[in-house]
Amino acid sequence: MAMEEYETEKWLKQHPHTEIYKIAINLLEQIKEEGKQSTSEVFIKMKIAYIVTIMENCLSEMIKSVVLSHNRYVENAIRNINELKAKNISLSELINKESNANKYVQEYLSDILYHRIQLVVEIYKAVLQPKQYPRFPLKNINELMKLRHDIVHRNGKTKTTDEKIHTFNTATLNDAFKVVEEFLNNMMNLISDAVEHHENEQIARDLEDEF
């Protein structure tokens, strides 16, 4: 394992998903405070793009941290994600199958484009296998992803024939903060509920084994 990969895995093991979530929210709050000092369109565009980057990083680190927390999540990923399920490996890699399985899952999760919201939600569900999936609306977060795409690739213009330009003001920036914070909270709760459910199941099994 390369030193960079080792350090990343070490950090993820030391930081549970709840702590990663708090780090992201604190960073968003800092940016929100800084945003009060400038209302220029260029500044707002930059902040919206950065907000989404923070969200993507948080989503990536939360799910990778959970996978490292227990082998059940590695197994869930391999069983329920087609790209991992179909992966071919050499016989020599079977010698250390547990670490190799984790490596492949971590690599896959690192390569995901975390602005593809529907894909991210499906991967979270595949890895976590929650007892219940609380449905929450994705319309606002998907619209923010489109806005960020227009900022990065079209300097704020929409993909329409008349090249309509988005409005960028303080309200636009505040809406972006609200949407990202709400989505991250939903995804963090999805993880927490699934982890609690699996831990309770394990406790019940352990108690049964004692009698």
mmCIF file of C-alpha atoms in Angstrom:
data_model
loop_
_atom_site.group_PDB
_atom_site.id
_atom_site.type_symbol
_atom_site.label_atom_id
_atom_site.label_comp_id
_atom_site.label_asym_id
_atom_site.label_seq_id
_atom_site.Cartn_x
_atom_site.Cartn_y
_atom_site.Cartn_z
ATOM 1 C CA MET A 1 0.000 0.000 0.000
ATOM 2 C CA ALA A 2 1.383 3.407 -0.988
ATOM 3 C CA MET A 3 2.069 5.879 1.812
ATOM 4 C CA GLU A 4 -0.694 8.230 0.646
ATOM 5 C CA GLU A 5 -3.252 5.396 0.628
ATOM 6 C CA TYR A 6 -2.049 4.261 4.052
ATOM 7 C CA GLU A 7 -2.425 7.755 5.524
ATOM 8 C CA THR A 8 -5.884 8.151 3.980
ATOM 9 C CA GLU A 9 -7.064 4.813 5.359
ATOM 10 C CA LYS A 10 -5.577 5.603 8.759
ATOM 11 C CA TRP A 11 -7.417 8.953 8.850
ATOM 12 C CA LEU A 12 -10.713 7.356 7.810
ATOM 13 C CA LYS A 13 -10.396 4.699 10.526
ATOM 14 C CA GLN A 14 -9.811 7.419 13.114
ATOM 15 C CA HIS A 15 -12.765 9.530 11.992
ATOM 16 C CA PRO A 16 -16.256 7.958 12.092
ATOM 17 C CA HIS A 17 -18.876 9.228 9.673
ATOM 18 C CA THR A 18 -20.445 11.492 12.298
ATOM 19 C CA GLU A 19 -17.151 13.301 12.824
ATOM 20 C CA ILE A 20 -16.576 13.649 9.073
ATOM 21 C CA TYR A 21 -20.056 15.139 8.783
ATOM 22 C CA LYS A 22 -19.319 17.651 11.567
ATOM 23 C CA ILE A 23 -16.053 18.689 9.891
ATOM 24 C CA ALA A 24 -17.908 19.387 6.636
ATOM 25 C CA ILE A 25 -20.694 21.327 8.367
ATOM 26 C CA ASN A 26 -18.166 23.421 10.304
ATOM 27 C CA LEU A 27 -16.351 24.230 7.073
ATOM 28 C CA LEU A 28 -19.628 25.225 5.424
ATOM 29 C CA GLU A 29 -20.386 27.510 8.372
ATOM 30 C CA GLN A 30 -17.002 29.191 7.990
ATOM 31 C CA ILE A 31 -17.641 29.810 4.302
ATOM 32 C CA LYS A 32 -21.109 31.109 5.089
ATOM 33 C CA GLU A 33 -19.621 33.706 7.450
ATOM 34 C CA GLU A 34 -17.041 34.731 4.863
ATOM 35 C CA GLY A 35 -19.826 34.999 2.301
ATOM 36 C CA LYS A 36 -21.375 37.862 4.244
ATOM 37 C CA GLN A 37 -18.371 40.022 3.417
ATOM 38 C CA SER A 38 -18.802 39.950 -0.357
ATOM 39 C CA THR A 39 -21.828 39.862 -2.650
ATOM 40 C CA SER A 40 -20.046 39.990 -6.006
ATOM 41 C CA GLU A 41 -21.281 37.552 -8.645
ATOM 42 C CA VAL A 42 -17.822 36.059 -9.170
ATOM 43 C CA PHE A 43 -17.425 35.452 -5.431
ATOM 44 C CA ILE A 44 -20.843 33.776 -5.190
ATOM 45 C CA LYS A 45 -20.100 31.496 -8.162
ATOM 46 C CA MET A 46 -16.823 30.430 -6.578
ATOM 47 C CA LYS A 47 -18.491 29.750 -3.237
ATOM 48 C CA ILE A 48 -21.284 27.660 -4.753
ATOM 49 C CA ALA A 49 -18.743 25.531 -6.630
ATOM 50 C CA TYR A 50 -16.709 25.099 -3.431
ATOM 51 C CA ILE A 51 -19.797 24.191 -1.391
ATOM 52 C CA VAL A 52 -20.497 21.309 -3.769
ATOM 53 C CA THR A 53 -16.857 20.187 -3.582
ATOM 54 C CA ILE A 54 -17.119 20.027 0.214
ATOM 55 C CA MET A 55 -20.311 17.990 -0.120
ATOM 56 C CA GLU A 56 -18.689 15.538 -2.554
ATOM 57 C CA ASN A 57 -15.699 15.061 -0.276
ATOM 58 C CA CYS A 58 -17.924 14.505 2.760
ATOM 59 C CA LEU A 59 -20.073 11.931 0.947
ATOM 60 C CA SER A 60 -16.966 10.072 -0.182
ATOM 61 C CA GLU A 61 -15.245 10.061 3.200
ATOM 62 C CA MET A 62 -18.365 9.102 5.178
ATOM 63 C CA ILE A 63 -19.106 5.961 3.172
ATOM 64 C CA LYS A 64 -15.427 4.907 2.998
ATOM 65 C CA SER A 65 -15.097 5.349 6.756
ATOM 66 C CA VAL A 66 -18.127 3.135 7.338
ATOM 67 C CA VAL A 67 -16.750 0.420 5.048
ATOM 68 C CA LEU A 68 -13.526 0.391 7.066
ATOM 69 C CA SER A 69 -15.460 0.129 10.330
ATOM 70 C CA HIS A 70 -16.746 -3.422 9.755
ATOM 71 C CA ASN A 71 -16.260 -6.162 7.183
ATOM 72 C CA ARG A 72 -20.049 -6.483 6.728
ATOM 73 C CA TYR A 73 -19.995 -3.305 4.640
ATOM 74 C CA VAL A 74 -17.212 -4.639 2.416
ATOM 75 C CA GLU A 75 -19.316 -7.762 1.865
ATOM 76 C CA ASN A 76 -22.443 -5.692 1.188
ATOM 77 C CA ALA A 77 -20.582 -3.656 -1.422
ATOM 78 C CA ILE A 78 -19.262 -6.745 -3.196
ATOM 79 C CA ARG A 79 -22.643 -8.481 -3.164
ATOM 80 C CA ASN A 80 -24.761 -5.510 -4.215
ATOM 81 C CA ILE A 81 -22.657 -3.321 -6.531
ATOM 82 C CA ASN A 82 -22.490 -4.813 -10.016
ATOM 83 C CA GLU A 83 -19.035 -3.442 -10.875
ATOM 84 C CA LEU A 84 -17.574 -5.125 -7.787
ATOM 85 C CA LYS A 85 -19.644 -8.278 -8.066
ATOM 86 C CA ALA A 86 -18.323 -8.906 -11.586
ATOM 87 C CA LYS A 87 -14.664 -8.112 -10.829
ATOM 88 C CA ASN A 88 -12.149 -10.798 -11.801
ATOM 89 C CA ILE A 89 -9.126 -11.351 -9.568
ATOM 90 C CA SER A 90 -6.085 -13.623 -9.793
ATOM 91 C CA LEU A 91 -5.631 -16.664 -7.568
ATOM 92 C CA SER A 92 -2.614 -15.056 -5.890
ATOM 93 C CA GLU A 93 -4.854 -12.257 -4.643
ATOM 94 C CA LEU A 94 -7.040 -14.796 -2.833
ATOM 95 C CA ILE A 95 -4.195 -15.448 -0.382
ATOM 96 C CA ASN A 96 -5.001 -12.213 1.371
ATOM 97 C CA LYS A 97 -8.592 -11.983 0.226
ATOM 98 C CA GLU A 98 -9.915 -9.790 3.057
ATOM 99 C CA SER A 99 -7.448 -6.924 2.567
ATOM 100 C CA ASN A 100 -7.739 -7.177 -1.219
ATOM 101 C CA ALA A 101 -11.527 -7.074 -1.057
ATOM 102 C CA ASN A 102 -11.350 -3.959 1.087
ATOM 103 C CA LYS A 103 -8.812 -2.411 -1.302
ATOM 104 C CA TYR A 104 -11.076 -2.928 -4.311
ATOM 105 C CA VAL A 105 -14.091 -1.511 -2.500
ATOM 106 C CA GLN A 106 -12.130 1.546 -1.346
ATOM 107 C CA GLU A 107 -10.804 2.130 -4.867
ATOM 108 C CA TYR A 108 -14.291 1.871 -6.310
ATOM 109 C CA LEU A 109 -15.720 4.294 -3.753
ATOM 110 C CA SER A 110 -12.845 6.718 -4.404
ATOM 111 C CA ASP A 111 -13.563 6.774 -8.138
ATOM 112 C CA ILE A 112 -17.261 7.618 -7.860
ATOM 113 C CA LEU A 113 -18.416 11.013 -9.116
ATOM 114 C CA TYR A 114 -20.224 12.180 -6.003
ATOM 115 C CA HIS A 115 -22.194 14.884 -7.818
ATOM 116 C CA ARG A 116 -24.194 12.102 -9.502
ATOM 117 C CA ILE A 117 -26.708 12.144 -6.703
ATOM 118 C CA GLN A 118 -28.967 9.242 -7.673
ATOM 119 C CA LEU A 119 -25.941 6.968 -8.133
ATOM 120 C CA VAL A 120 -24.541 8.030 -4.755
ATOM 121 C CA VAL A 121 -27.832 7.285 -2.998
ATOM 122 C CA GLU A 122 -28.007 3.840 -4.631
ATOM 123 C CA ILE A 123 -24.419 3.046 -3.621
ATOM 124 C CA TYR A 124 -25.082 4.128 -0.036
ATOM 125 C CA LYS A 125 -28.108 1.817 0.038
ATOM 126 C CA ALA A 126 -26.112 -1.053 -1.498
ATOM 127 C CA VAL A 127 -23.308 -0.742 1.055
ATOM 128 C CA LEU A 128 -25.437 0.004 4.114
ATOM 129 C CA GLN A 129 -28.407 -2.293 3.460
ATOM 130 C CA PRO A 130 -30.589 -0.194 5.795
ATOM 131 C CA LYS A 131 -33.563 -1.832 7.472
ATOM 132 C CA GLN A 132 -35.708 1.019 6.191
ATOM 133 C CA TYR A 133 -34.854 3.585 3.564
ATOM 134 C CA PRO A 134 -36.314 6.964 4.506
ATOM 135 C CA ARG A 135 -37.151 8.582 1.192
ATOM 136 C CA PHE A 136 -36.153 12.213 0.989
ATOM 137 C CA PRO A 137 -36.573 14.541 -2.004
ATOM 138 C CA LEU A 138 -33.615 14.917 -4.355
ATOM 139 C CA LYS A 139 -35.022 17.666 -6.572
ATOM 140 C CA ASN A 140 -33.244 20.571 -4.866
ATOM 141 C CA ILE A 141 -29.863 18.868 -4.635
ATOM 142 C CA ASN A 142 -30.062 17.793 -8.287
ATOM 143 C CA GLU A 143 -30.891 21.353 -9.305
ATOM 144 C CA LEU A 144 -27.873 22.582 -7.360
ATOM 145 C CA MET A 145 -25.681 20.062 -9.200
ATOM 146 C CA LYS A 146 -26.936 21.477 -12.509
ATOM 147 C CA LEU A 147 -26.230 25.009 -11.297
ATOM 148 C CA ARG A 148 -22.696 24.071 -10.273
ATOM 149 C CA HIS A 149 -22.195 22.422 -13.689
ATOM 150 C CA ASP A 150 -23.332 25.609 -15.424
ATOM 151 C CA ILE A 151 -20.943 27.655 -13.280
ATOM 152 C CA VAL A 152 -17.943 25.426 -13.951
ATOM 153 C CA HIS A 153 -18.542 24.706 -17.639
ATOM 154 C CA ARG A 154 -20.597 27.657 -18.924
ATOM 155 C CA ASN A 155 -19.724 30.511 -16.555
ATOM 156 C CA GLY A 156 -23.239 30.535 -15.127
ATOM 157 C CA LYS A 157 -25.201 30.238 -18.363
ATOM 158 C CA THR A 158 -27.909 27.608 -18.733
ATOM 159 C CA LYS A 159 -27.935 24.991 -21.454
ATOM 160 C CA THR A 160 -30.733 26.612 -23.429
ATOM 161 C CA THR A 161 -30.866 28.069 -26.902
ATOM 162 C CA ASP A 162 -31.081 31.650 -25.655
ATOM 163 C CA GLU A 163 -28.100 31.192 -23.301
ATOM 164 C CA LYS A 164 -30.101 32.338 -20.297
ATOM 165 C CA ILE A 165 -27.896 33.321 -17.357
ATOM 166 C CA HIS A 166 -28.615 32.235 -13.776
ATOM 167 C CA THR A 167 -29.148 34.851 -11.100
ATOM 168 C CA PHE A 168 -26.335 34.965 -8.564
ATOM 169 C CA ASN A 169 -27.010 36.871 -5.362
ATOM 170 C CA THR A 170 -26.932 36.343 -1.599
ATOM 171 C CA ALA A 171 -30.195 34.386 -1.728
ATOM 172 C CA THR A 172 -28.697 32.005 -4.318
ATOM 173 C CA LEU A 173 -25.719 31.356 -2.060
ATOM 174 C CA ASN A 174 -27.847 30.876 1.059
ATOM 175 C CA ASP A 175 -30.082 28.430 -0.802
ATOM 176 C CA ALA A 176 -27.018 26.427 -1.835
ATOM 177 C CA PHE A 177 -25.855 26.187 1.783
ATOM 178 C CA LYS A 178 -29.299 25.074 2.922
ATOM 179 C CA VAL A 179 -29.665 22.417 0.230
ATOM 180 C CA VAL A 180 -26.219 20.899 0.831
ATOM 181 C CA GLU A 181 -26.555 20.905 4.621
ATOM 182 C CA GLU A 182 -29.958 19.222 4.398
ATOM 183 C CA PHE A 183 -28.735 16.566 1.969
ATOM 184 C CA LEU A 184 -25.617 15.781 4.001
ATOM 185 C CA ASN A 185 -27.744 15.509 7.135
ATOM 186 C CA ASN A 186 -30.058 13.034 5.400
ATOM 187 C CA MET A 187 -27.139 10.912 4.206
ATOM 188 C CA MET A 188 -25.444 11.003 7.608
ATOM 189 C CA ASN A 189 -28.676 9.854 9.259
ATOM 190 C CA LEU A 190 -29.019 7.078 6.684
ATOM 191 C CA ILE A 191 -25.615 5.779 7.754
ATOM 192 C CA SER A 192 -26.280 6.182 11.483
ATOM 193 C CA ASP A 193 -29.613 4.358 11.324
ATOM 194 C CA ALA A 194 -28.118 1.476 9.334
ATOM 195 C CA VAL A 195 -25.099 1.137 11.630
ATOM 196 C CA GLU A 196 -27.305 1.174 14.731
ATOM 197 C CA HIS A 197 -29.580 -1.479 13.217
ATOM 198 C CA HIS A 198 -26.660 -3.769 12.348
ATOM 199 C CA GLU A 199 -25.033 -3.317 15.749
ATOM 200 C CA ASN A 200 -28.305 -4.185 17.493
ATOM 201 C CA GLU A 201 -28.634 -7.282 15.320
ATOM 202 C CA GLN A 202 -25.101 -8.333 16.259
ATOM 203 C CA ILE A 203 -25.805 -7.826 19.964
ATOM 204 C CA ALA A 204 -28.943 -9.972 19.666
ATOM 205 C CA ARG A 205 -26.979 -12.747 17.927
ATOM 206 C CA ASP A 206 -24.248 -12.628 20.560
ATOM 207 C CA LEU A 207 -26.819 -12.917 23.348
ATOM 208 C CA GLU A 208 -28.437 -15.912 21.644
ATOM 209 C CA ASP A 209 -25.052 -17.635 21.408
ATOM 210 C CA GLU A 210 -24.597 -17.311 25.173
ATOM 211 C CA PHE A 211 -27.705 -19.369 25.910
#
